[in-house]
Coordinates of C-alpha atoms in Angstrom, one line a residue:
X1 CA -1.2 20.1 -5.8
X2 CA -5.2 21.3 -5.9
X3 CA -7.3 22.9 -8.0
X4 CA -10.2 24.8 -8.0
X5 CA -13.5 23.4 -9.9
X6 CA -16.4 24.8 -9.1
X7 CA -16.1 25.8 -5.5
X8 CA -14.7 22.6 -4.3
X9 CA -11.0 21.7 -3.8
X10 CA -9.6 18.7 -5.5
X11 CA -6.4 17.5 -5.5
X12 CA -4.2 15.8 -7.9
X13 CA -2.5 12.6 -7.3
X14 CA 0.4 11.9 -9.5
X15 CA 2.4 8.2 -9.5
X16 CA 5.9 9.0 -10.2
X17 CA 5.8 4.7 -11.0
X18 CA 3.1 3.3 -13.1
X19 CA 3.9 0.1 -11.1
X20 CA 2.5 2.1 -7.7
X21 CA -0.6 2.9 -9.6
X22 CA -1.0 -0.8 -11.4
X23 CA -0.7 -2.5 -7.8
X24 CA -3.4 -0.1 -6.2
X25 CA -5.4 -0.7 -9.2
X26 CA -4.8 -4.5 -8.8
X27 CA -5.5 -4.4 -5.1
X28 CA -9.0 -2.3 -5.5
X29 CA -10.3 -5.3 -8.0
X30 CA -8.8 -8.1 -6.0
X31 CA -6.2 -9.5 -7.9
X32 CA -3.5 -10.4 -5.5
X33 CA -0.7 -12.3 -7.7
X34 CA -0.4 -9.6 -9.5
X35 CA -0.4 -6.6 -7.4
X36 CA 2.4 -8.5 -5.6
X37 CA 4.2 -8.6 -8.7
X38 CA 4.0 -5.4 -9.8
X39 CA 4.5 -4.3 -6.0
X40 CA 8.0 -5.9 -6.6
X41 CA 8.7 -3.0 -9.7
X42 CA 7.8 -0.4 -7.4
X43 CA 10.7 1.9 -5.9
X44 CA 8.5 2.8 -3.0
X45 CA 7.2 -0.9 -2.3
X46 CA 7.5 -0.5 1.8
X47 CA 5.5 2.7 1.5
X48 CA 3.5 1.0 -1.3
X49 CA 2.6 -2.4 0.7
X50 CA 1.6 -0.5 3.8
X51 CA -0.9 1.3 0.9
X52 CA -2.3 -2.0 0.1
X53 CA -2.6 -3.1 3.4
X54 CA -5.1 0.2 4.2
X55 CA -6.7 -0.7 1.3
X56 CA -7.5 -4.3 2.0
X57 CA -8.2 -3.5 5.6
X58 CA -10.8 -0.8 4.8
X59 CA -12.8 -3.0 1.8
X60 CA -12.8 -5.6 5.1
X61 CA -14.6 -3.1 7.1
X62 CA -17.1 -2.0 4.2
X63 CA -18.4 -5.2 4.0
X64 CA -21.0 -4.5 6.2
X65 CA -21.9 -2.1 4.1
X66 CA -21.9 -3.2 1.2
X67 CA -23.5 -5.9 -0.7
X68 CA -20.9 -6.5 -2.7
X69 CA -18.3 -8.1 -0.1
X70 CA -19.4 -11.0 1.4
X71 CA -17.4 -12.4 4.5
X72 CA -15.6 -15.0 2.4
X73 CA -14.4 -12.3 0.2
X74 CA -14.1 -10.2 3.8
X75 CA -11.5 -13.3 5.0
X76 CA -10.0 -13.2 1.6
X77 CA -9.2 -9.7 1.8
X78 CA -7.8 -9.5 5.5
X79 CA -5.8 -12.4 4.4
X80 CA -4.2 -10.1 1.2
X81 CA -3.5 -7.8 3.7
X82 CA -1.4 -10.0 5.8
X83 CA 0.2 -10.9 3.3
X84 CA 1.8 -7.8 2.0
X85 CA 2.5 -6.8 6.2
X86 CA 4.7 -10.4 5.2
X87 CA 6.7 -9.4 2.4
X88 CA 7.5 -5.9 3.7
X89 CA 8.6 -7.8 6.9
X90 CA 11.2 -9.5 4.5
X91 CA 12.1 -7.1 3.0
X92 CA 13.6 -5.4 5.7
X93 CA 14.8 -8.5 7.5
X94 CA 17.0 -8.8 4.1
X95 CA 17.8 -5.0 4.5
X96 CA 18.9 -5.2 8.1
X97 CA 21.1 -8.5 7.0
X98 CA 23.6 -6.1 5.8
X99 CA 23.1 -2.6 7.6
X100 CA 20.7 -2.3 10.2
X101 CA 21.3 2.1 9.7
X102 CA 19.8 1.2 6.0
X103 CA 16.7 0.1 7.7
X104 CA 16.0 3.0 10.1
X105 CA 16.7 5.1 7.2
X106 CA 14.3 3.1 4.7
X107 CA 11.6 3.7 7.5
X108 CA 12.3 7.3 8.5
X109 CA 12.7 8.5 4.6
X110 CA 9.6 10.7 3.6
X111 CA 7.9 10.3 0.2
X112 CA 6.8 13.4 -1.3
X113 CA 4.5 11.2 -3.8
X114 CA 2.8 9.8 -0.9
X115 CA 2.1 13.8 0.8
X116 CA 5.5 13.9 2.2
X117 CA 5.0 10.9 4.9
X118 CA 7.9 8.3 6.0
X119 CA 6.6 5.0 6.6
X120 CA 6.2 5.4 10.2
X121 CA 4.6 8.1 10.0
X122 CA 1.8 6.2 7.3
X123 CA 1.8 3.1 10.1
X124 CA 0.4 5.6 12.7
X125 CA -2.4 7.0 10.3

C-alpha cells in the first residue's frame, strides 16, 4: 500500500510474522544467533534468509562508506551471509528428501508480503 505525505510517496510495509520483522531487526544490529533462531519461527524463512543475505551483503559493501564497519566486521558480515545461503540450502535438501515437486513449488510460490515476488524471482534482484 502507499500513502501520500506531503508530496512524497511512501509505502507501508506490513510483517504478517513478527518473527520476519525480529530476524531483519536482529540482522541490521548484527546479532546472528538470534536472527537464526527466530528465522526458524518464520513461515517464509526461504524468502526470509535470502532477505538477510541482501542485507548482510549490502552492510559489506557500505563499509567503505562508512565508518562504522570495519573489514573485520565487513568478514563477519559476509560470513552471516553465508551462512543463511547454508541453512536455506538444507532446508530444501530436507524438502526434496521427500518430494522434489514440493521444492519447485516452495521456490516458484510468490509472497504477497514480500511485493508479490517467488524466491527466484528475489535471487535475480
Amino acid at each position: 500500500a502507499s500513502t501520500e505525505c506531503g508530496g512524497r510517496v511512501t509505502r507501508e510495509y506490513e510483517f504478517e510474522d513478527p518473527a520476519s520483522l525480529l530476524t531483519v531487526y536482529m540482522v541490521m544490529i548484527h546479532e546472528q544467533e538470534m536472527a537464526k533462531v527466530l528465522w526458524e519461527y518464520s513461515p517464509t524463512s526461504l524468502f526470509l534468509s535470502l532477505v538477510c543475505t541482501y542485507i548482510h551483503r549490502w552492510m559489506v559493501d557500505q563499509k567503505s562508506d562508512s565508518l562504522f564497519i570495519s573489514d573485520s566486521l565487513g568478514e563477519q558480515l559476509e560470513e552471516y551471509a553465508v551462512e543463511f545461503v547454508e541453512i536455506s540450502f538444507k532446508v530444501l535438501e530436507e524438502v526434496a528428501k521427500y518430494k522434489t515437486e514440493h521444492v519447485i513449488a516452495l521456490v516458484n510460490f510468490k509472497f504477497n508480503k514480500w511485493g508479490g515476488k517467488s524466491i527466484l524471482e528475489m535471487a535475480d534482484y
